[in-house]
Coordinates of C-alpha atoms in Angstrom, one line a residue:
X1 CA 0.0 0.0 0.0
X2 CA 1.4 3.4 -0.9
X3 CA 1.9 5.3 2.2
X4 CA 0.9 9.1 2.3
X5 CA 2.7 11.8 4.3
X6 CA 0.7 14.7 5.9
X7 CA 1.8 17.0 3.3
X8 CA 0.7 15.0 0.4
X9 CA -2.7 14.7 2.4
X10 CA -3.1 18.3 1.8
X11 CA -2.0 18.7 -1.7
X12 CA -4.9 16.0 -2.0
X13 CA -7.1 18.7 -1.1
X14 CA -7.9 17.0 2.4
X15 CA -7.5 20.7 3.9
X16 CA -6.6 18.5 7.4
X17 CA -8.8 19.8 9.7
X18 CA -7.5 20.3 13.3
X19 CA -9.3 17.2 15.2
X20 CA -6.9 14.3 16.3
X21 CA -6.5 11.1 14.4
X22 CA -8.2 8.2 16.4
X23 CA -5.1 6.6 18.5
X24 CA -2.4 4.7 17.7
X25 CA -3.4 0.1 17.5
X26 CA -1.0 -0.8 20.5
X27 CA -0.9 -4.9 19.9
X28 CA 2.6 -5.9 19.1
X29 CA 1.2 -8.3 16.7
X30 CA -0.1 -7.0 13.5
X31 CA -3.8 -7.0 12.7
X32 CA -4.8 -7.5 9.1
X33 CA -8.7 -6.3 8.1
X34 CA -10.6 -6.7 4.8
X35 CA -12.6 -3.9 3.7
X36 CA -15.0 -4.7 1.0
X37 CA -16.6 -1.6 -1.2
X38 CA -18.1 -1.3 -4.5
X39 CA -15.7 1.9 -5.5
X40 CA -13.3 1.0 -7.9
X41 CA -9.9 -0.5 -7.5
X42 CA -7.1 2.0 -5.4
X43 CA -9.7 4.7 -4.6
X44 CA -9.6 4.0 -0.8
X45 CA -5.8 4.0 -0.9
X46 CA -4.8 7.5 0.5
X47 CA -7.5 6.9 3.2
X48 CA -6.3 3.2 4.1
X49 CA -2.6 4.8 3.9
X50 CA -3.2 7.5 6.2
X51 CA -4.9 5.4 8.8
X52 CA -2.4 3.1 8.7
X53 CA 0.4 5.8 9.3
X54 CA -1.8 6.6 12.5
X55 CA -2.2 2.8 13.0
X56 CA 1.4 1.1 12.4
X57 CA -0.1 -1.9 13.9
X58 CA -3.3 -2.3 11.6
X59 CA -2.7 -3.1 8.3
X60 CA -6.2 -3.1 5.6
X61 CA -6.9 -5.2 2.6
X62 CA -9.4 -3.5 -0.1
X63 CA -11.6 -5.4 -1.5
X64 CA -13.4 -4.0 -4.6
X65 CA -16.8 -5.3 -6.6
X66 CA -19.5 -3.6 -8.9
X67 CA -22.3 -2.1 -7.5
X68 CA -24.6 -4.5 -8.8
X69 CA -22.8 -7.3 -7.2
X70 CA -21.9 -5.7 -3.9
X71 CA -24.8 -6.9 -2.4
X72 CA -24.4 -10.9 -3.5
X73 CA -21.2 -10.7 -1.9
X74 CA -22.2 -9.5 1.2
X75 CA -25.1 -11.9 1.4
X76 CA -23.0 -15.3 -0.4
X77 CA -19.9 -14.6 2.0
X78 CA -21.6 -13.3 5.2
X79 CA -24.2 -15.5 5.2
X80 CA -21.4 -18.1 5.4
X81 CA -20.1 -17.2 8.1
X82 CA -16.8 -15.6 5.6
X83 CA -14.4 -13.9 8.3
X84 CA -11.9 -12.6 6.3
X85 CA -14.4 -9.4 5.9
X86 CA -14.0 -7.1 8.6
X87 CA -15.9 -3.8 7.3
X88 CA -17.9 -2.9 4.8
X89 CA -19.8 -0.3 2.7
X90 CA -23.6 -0.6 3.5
X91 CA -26.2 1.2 1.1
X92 CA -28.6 3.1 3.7
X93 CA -31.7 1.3 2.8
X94 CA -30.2 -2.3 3.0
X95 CA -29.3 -1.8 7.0
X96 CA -32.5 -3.4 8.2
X97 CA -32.5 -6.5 6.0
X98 CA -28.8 -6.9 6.8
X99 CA -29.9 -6.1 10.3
X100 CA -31.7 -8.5 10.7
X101 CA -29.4 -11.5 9.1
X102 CA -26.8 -10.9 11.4
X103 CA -24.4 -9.1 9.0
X104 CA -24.0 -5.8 10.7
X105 CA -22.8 -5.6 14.6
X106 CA -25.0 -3.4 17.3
X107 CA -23.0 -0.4 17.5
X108 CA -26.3 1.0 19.9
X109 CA -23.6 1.2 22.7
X110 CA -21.6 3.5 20.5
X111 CA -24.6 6.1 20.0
X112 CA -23.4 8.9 22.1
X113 CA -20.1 8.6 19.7
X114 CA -21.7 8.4 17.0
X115 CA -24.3 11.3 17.5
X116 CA -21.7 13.7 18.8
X117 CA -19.7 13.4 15.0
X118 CA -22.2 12.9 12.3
X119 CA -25.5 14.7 11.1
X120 CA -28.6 14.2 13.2
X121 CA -30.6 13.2 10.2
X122 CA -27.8 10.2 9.3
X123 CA -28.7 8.7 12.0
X124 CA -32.0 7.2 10.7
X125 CA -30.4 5.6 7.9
X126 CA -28.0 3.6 10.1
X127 CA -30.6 2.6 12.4
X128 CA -33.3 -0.4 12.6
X129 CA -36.0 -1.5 15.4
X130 CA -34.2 1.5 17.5
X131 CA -31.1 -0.1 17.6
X132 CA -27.6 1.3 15.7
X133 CA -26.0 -1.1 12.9
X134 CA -23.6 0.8 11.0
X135 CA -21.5 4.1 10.7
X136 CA -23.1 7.1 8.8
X137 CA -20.6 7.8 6.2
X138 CA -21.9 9.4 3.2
X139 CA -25.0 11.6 2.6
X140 CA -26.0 12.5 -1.3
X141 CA -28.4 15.3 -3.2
X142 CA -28.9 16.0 -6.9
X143 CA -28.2 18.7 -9.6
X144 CA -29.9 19.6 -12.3
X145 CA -26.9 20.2 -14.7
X146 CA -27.2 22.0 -18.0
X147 CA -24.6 22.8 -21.1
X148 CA -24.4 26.7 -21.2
X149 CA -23.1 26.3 -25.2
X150 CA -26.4 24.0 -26.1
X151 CA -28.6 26.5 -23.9
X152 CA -27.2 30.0 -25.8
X153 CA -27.2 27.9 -29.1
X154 CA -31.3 27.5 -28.8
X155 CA -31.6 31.2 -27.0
X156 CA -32.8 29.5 -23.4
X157 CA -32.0 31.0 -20.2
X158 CA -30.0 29.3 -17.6
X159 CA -31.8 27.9 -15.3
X160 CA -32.3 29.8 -12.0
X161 CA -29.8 28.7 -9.2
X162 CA -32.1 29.5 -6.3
X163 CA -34.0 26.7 -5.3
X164 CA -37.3 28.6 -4.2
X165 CA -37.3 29.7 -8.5
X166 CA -36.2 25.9 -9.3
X167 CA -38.2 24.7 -12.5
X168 CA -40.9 22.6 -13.1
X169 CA -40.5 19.4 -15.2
X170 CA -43.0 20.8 -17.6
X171 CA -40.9 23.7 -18.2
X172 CA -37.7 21.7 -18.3
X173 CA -38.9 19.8 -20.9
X174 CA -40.3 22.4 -22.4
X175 CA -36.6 23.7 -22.9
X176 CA -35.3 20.7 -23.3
X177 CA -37.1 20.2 -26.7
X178 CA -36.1 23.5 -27.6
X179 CA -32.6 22.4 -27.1
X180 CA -33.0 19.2 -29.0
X181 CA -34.7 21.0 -32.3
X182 CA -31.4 23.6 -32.0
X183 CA -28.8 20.9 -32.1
X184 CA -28.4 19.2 -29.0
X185 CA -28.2 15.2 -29.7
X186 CA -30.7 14.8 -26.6
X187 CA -32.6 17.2 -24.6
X188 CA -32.9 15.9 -21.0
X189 CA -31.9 12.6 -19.1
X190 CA -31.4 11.2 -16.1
X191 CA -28.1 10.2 -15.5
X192 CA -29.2 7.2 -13.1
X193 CA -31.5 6.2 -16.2
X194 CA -33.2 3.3 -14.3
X195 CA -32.5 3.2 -10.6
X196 CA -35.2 3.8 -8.1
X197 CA -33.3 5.9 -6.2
X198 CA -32.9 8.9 -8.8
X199 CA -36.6 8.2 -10.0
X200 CA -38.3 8.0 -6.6
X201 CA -38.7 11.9 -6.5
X202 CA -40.7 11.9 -9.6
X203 CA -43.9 10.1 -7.1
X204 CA -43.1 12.1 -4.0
X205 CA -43.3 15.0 -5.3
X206 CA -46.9 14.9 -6.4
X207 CA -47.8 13.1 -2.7
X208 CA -48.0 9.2 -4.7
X209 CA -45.9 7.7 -2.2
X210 CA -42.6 5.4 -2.5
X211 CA -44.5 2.7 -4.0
X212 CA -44.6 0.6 -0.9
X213 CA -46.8 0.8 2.3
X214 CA -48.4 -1.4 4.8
X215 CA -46.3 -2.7 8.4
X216 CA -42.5 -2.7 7.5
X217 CA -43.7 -1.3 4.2
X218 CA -43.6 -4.8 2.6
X219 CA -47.1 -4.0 0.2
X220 CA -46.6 -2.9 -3.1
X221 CA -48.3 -0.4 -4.2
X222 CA -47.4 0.4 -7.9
X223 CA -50.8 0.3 -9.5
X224 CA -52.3 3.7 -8.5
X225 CA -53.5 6.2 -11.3
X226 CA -50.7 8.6 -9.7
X227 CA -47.8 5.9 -10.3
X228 CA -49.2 4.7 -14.0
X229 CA -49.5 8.1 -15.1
X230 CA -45.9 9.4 -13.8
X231 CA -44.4 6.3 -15.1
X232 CA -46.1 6.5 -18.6
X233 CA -44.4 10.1 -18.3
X234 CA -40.9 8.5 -17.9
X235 CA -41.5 6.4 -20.5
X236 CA -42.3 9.1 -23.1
X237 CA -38.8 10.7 -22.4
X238 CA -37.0 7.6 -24.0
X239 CA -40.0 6.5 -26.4
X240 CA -39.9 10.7 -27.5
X241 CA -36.7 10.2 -28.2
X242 CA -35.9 13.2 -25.7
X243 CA -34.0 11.4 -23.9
X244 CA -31.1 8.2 -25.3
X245 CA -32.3 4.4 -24.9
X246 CA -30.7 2.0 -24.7
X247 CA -27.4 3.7 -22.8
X248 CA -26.4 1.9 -19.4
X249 CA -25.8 4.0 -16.8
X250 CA -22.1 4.1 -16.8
X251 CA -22.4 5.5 -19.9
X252 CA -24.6 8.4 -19.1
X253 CA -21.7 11.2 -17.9
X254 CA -20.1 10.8 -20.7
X255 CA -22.8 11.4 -23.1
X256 CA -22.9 15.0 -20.8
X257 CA -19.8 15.9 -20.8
X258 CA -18.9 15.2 -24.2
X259 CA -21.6 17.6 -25.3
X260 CA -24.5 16.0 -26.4
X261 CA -26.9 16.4 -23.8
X262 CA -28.6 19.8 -22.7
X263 CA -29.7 19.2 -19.5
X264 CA -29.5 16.3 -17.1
X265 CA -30.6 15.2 -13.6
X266 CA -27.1 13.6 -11.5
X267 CA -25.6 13.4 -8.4
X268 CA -23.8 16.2 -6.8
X269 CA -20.5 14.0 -7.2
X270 CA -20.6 14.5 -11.0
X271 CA -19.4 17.8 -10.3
X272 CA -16.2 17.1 -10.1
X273 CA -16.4 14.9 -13.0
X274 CA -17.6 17.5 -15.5
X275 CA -14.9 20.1 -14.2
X276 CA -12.4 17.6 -15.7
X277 CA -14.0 18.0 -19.1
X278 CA -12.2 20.9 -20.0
X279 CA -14.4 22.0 -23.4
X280 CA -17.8 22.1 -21.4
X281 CA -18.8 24.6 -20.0
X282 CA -21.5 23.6 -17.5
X283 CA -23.6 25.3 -15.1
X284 CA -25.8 23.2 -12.1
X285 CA -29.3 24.3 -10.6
X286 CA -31.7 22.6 -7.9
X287 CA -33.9 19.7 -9.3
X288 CA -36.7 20.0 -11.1
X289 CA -40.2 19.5 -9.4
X290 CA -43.9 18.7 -10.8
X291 CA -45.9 22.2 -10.9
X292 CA -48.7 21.5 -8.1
X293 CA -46.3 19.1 -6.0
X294 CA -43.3 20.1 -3.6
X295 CA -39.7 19.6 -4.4
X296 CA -38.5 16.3 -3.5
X297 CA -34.6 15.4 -3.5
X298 CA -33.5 11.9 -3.3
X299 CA -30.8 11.4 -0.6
X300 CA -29.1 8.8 2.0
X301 CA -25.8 7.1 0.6
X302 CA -22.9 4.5 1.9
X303 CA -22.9 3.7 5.3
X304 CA -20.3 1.9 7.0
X305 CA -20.9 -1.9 8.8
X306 CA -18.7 -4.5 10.8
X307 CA -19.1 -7.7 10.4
X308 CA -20.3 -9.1 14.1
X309 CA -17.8 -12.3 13.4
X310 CA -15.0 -10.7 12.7
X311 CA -11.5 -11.9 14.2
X312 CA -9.9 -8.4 14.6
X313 CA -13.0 -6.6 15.8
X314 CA -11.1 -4.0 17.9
X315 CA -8.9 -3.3 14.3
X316 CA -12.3 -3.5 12.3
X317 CA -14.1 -0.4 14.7
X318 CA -10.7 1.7 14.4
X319 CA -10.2 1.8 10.5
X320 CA -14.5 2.3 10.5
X321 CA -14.4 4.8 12.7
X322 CA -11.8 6.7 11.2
X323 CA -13.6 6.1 7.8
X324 CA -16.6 8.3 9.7
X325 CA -16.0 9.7 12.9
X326 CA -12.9 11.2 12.7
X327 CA -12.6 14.6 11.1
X328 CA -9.2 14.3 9.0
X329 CA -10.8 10.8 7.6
X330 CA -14.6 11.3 7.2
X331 CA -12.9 14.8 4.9
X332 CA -10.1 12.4 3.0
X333 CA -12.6 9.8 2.3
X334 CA -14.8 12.1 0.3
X335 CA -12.3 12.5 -2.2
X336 CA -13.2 9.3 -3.6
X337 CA -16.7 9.9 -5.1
X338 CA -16.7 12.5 -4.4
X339 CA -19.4 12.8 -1.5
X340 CA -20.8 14.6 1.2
X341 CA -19.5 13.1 4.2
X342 CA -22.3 13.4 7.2
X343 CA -19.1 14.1 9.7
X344 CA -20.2 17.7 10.6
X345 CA -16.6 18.8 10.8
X346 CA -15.9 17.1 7.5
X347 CA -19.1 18.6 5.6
X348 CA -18.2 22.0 5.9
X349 CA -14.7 21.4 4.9
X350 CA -16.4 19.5 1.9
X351 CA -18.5 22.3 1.1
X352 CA -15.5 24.9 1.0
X353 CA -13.3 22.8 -1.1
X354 CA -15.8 21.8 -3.5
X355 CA -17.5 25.2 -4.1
X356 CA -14.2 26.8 -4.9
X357 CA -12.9 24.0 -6.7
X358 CA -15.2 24.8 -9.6
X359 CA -15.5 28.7 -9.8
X360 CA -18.5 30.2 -11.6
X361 CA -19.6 26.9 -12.9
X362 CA -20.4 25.7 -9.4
X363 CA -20.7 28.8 -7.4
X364 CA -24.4 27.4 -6.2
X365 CA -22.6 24.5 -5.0
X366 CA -22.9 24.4 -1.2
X367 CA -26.1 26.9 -1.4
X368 CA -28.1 24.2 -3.2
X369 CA -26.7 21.6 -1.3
X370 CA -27.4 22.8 2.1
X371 CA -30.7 23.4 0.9
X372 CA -32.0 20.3 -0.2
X373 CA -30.6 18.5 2.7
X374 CA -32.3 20.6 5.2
X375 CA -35.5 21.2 3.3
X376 CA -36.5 18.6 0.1
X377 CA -35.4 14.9 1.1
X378 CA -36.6 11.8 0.7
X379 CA -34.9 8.6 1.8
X380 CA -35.4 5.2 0.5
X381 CA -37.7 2.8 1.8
X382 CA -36.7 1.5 4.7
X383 CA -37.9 -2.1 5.0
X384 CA -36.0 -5.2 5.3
X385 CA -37.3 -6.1 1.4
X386 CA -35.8 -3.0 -0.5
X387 CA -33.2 -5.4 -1.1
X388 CA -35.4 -7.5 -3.4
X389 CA -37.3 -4.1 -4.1
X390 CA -34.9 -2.2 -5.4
X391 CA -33.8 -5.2 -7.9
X392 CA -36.9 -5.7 -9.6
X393 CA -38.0 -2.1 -9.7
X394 CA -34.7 -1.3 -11.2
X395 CA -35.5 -4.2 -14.1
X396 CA -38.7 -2.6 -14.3
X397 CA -37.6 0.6 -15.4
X398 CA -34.8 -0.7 -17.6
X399 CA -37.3 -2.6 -19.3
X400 CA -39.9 0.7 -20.0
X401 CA -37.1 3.1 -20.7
X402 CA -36.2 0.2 -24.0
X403 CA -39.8 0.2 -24.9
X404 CA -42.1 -1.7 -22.2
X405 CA -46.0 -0.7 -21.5
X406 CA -45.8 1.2 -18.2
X407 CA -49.2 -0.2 -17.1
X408 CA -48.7 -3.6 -17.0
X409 CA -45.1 -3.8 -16.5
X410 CA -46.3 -2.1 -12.9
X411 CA -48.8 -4.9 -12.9
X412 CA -46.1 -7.6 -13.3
X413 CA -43.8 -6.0 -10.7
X414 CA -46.1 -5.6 -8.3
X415 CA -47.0 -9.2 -8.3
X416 CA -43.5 -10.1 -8.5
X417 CA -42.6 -8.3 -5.4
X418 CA -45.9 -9.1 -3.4
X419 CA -44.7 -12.9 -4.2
X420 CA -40.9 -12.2 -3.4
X421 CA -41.6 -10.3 0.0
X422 CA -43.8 -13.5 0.9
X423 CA -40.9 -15.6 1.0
X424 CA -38.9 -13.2 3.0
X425 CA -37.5 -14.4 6.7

């Protein structure tokens, strides 16, 4: 592992905050941890090297998988009792059905910790039957980007910046089409084209619910006039040719930054991306809303777990600790997405480097930010089925955006998860 001194921490743009690095691993005797993500290869490195220069004794193995297999893992080598992962990156809405398989450890004893460091409002995401299962790590919000060049090039304004002027989807597509008939290859799109958790807004915001109710929200409910009719309007974006079918998700930034699409819904961690395109010029507003509904932001990110078999448990809280609870960490781990850590210390250090970082492009940076954290969220289901939810919605909408009926693929997926939640534990 490629160690990291405390000066090349700051040219990392770390900004090393003045709280203490959690203490030195006294054991004689060397401690090795896995730590399993779903980030690609080497991007943990500068955090594992720095707590490991504050750790001599501790020494961490990454462990990287896809996002879409992330959660097979945990499940295939947990389940099996697999020791040789320590700690682990959670997605907020799975911590109840990991909960309850035994995957996570009770860190309840830890709350006052915990509480002091992070966010108030990360604390529900790491929680289950009021008990504490992981470490709040992350937190997450959306832009509306758009292509200043596309925008001039069909005489549109830029969209407005303050979020109480944010636009309505009927004006933004509106544009969008204006856009598209001046030259822009596509109009609009979202760039997580067929996950829930980008498209669950488009529902809350006219009061139509996450799709789920019931105790431990394990009913579907998909079939109401409010959910055919928003998802028949998602379906028009790709079947209007507004926005690209067909393109997998990994695929979407690129399609924005290389110039081709006008304006497009993302994750405040594509900032960063887009900056690195040096021929785009790029500006980012709040997220679009439904005129008659209320804005609605999608939030709630990575969270971090131990595993309650683990061998070096005492090593395993340290590195996730410093991962989340410690200033200088929670601030150098949010290089790697990048996003918003919910260490309070961390997120205003976050907020500074990233709002200067990308000058009058993203000058609204931490002004949207702030706001849709404190005023627009909506987490993700928390039930111990999103698991299975969240895999056969997502198929659902891959599967509409490439030409399915919206009616009765709802139909079909609502049976499908009415029958899959029956067979849950």
């Amino acid at each position: 592992m490629v160690k990291i001194t405390r000066r090349q921490a700051v040219a990392l743009g770390t900004g090393l905050l003045a709280t203490p690095m959690i203490g030195r691993f006294a054991h004689a005797q060397e401690a090795r941890i896995g730590f399993l993500s779903s980030q690609k290869a080497g991007a943990f490195d500068a955090v594992i090297a720095a707590f490991e220069a504050a750790n001599p004794g501790i020494k961490v193995q990454a462990q990287n998988v896809p996002f879409d297999q992330l959660n097979a893992q945990i499940q295939a080598r947990l389940g099996a009792g697999d020791t040789s992962v320590d700690v682990f990156t959670v997605d907020e809405p799975r911590v109840p059905a990991y909960a309850q398989k035994g995957f996570l450890s009770d860190l309840t004893a830890m709350r006052g910790e915990i509480e002091a460091a992070v966010a108030p409002a990360a604390l529900a995401g790491s929680s289950f039957k009021d008990k504490l299962w992981s470490f709040p790590f992350w937190t997450t919000s959306q832009f509306l980007f758009f292509n200043n060049d596309l925008l001039k090039k069909a005489d549109l304004p830029a969209p407005d910046s303050d979020p109480a002027r944010r636009l309505t989807w009927e004006d933004l597509l509106t544009h969008a089409r204006t856009a598209q008939k001046a030259g822009a290859k596509w109009g609009f799109a979202f760039d997580q084209n067929d996950r829930y958790y980008e498209l669950q807004p488009l529902y809350e915001s006219q009061g139509f619910g996450p799709g789920l109710t019931g105790d431990g929200l394990l009913t579907p409910a998909l079939t109401s006039a409010g959910w055919v009719n928003t998802t028949e309007w998602y379906r028009d974006l790709y079947a209007s040719a507004l926005a690209p079918r067909g393109v997998a998700y990994e695929q979407m930034p690129a399609l924005f930054s290389s110039g081709q699409v006008a304006y497009m819904v993302a994750g405040v961690w594509h900032a960063r991306v887009f900056r690195l395109a040096k021929e785009l010029n790029f500006g980012i507003a709040p997220m679009p809303y439904f005129a008659g509904g209320k804005p609605v932001t999608p939030t709630g990110s990575w969270t971090i777990g131990v595993n309650p078999k683990s061998a070096r448990k005492d090593a395993a809280l340290k590195f996730a600790k410093f991962l989340t609870l410690d200033g200088n960490g929670a601030l150098l781990a949010s290089t790697i997405a990048p996003q918003p850590p919910v260490n309070k210390v961390a997120f205003e250090a976050y907020l500074k480097r990233e709002s200067e970082a990308g000058g009058g492009n993203t000058a609204a940076f931490a002004k949207i930010i702030s706001h849709e954290l404190a005023n627009t969220t909506v987490s993700r289901p928390r039930t111990i089925g999103y698991v299975v939810f969240e895999e056969i919605m997502n198929r659902m909408y891959s599967d509409i955006r490439n030409g399915a009926e919206a009616k009765s693929s709802l139909d079909r997926t609502q049976a499908a998860l009415s029958a899959a939640f029956s067979r849950l534990e």
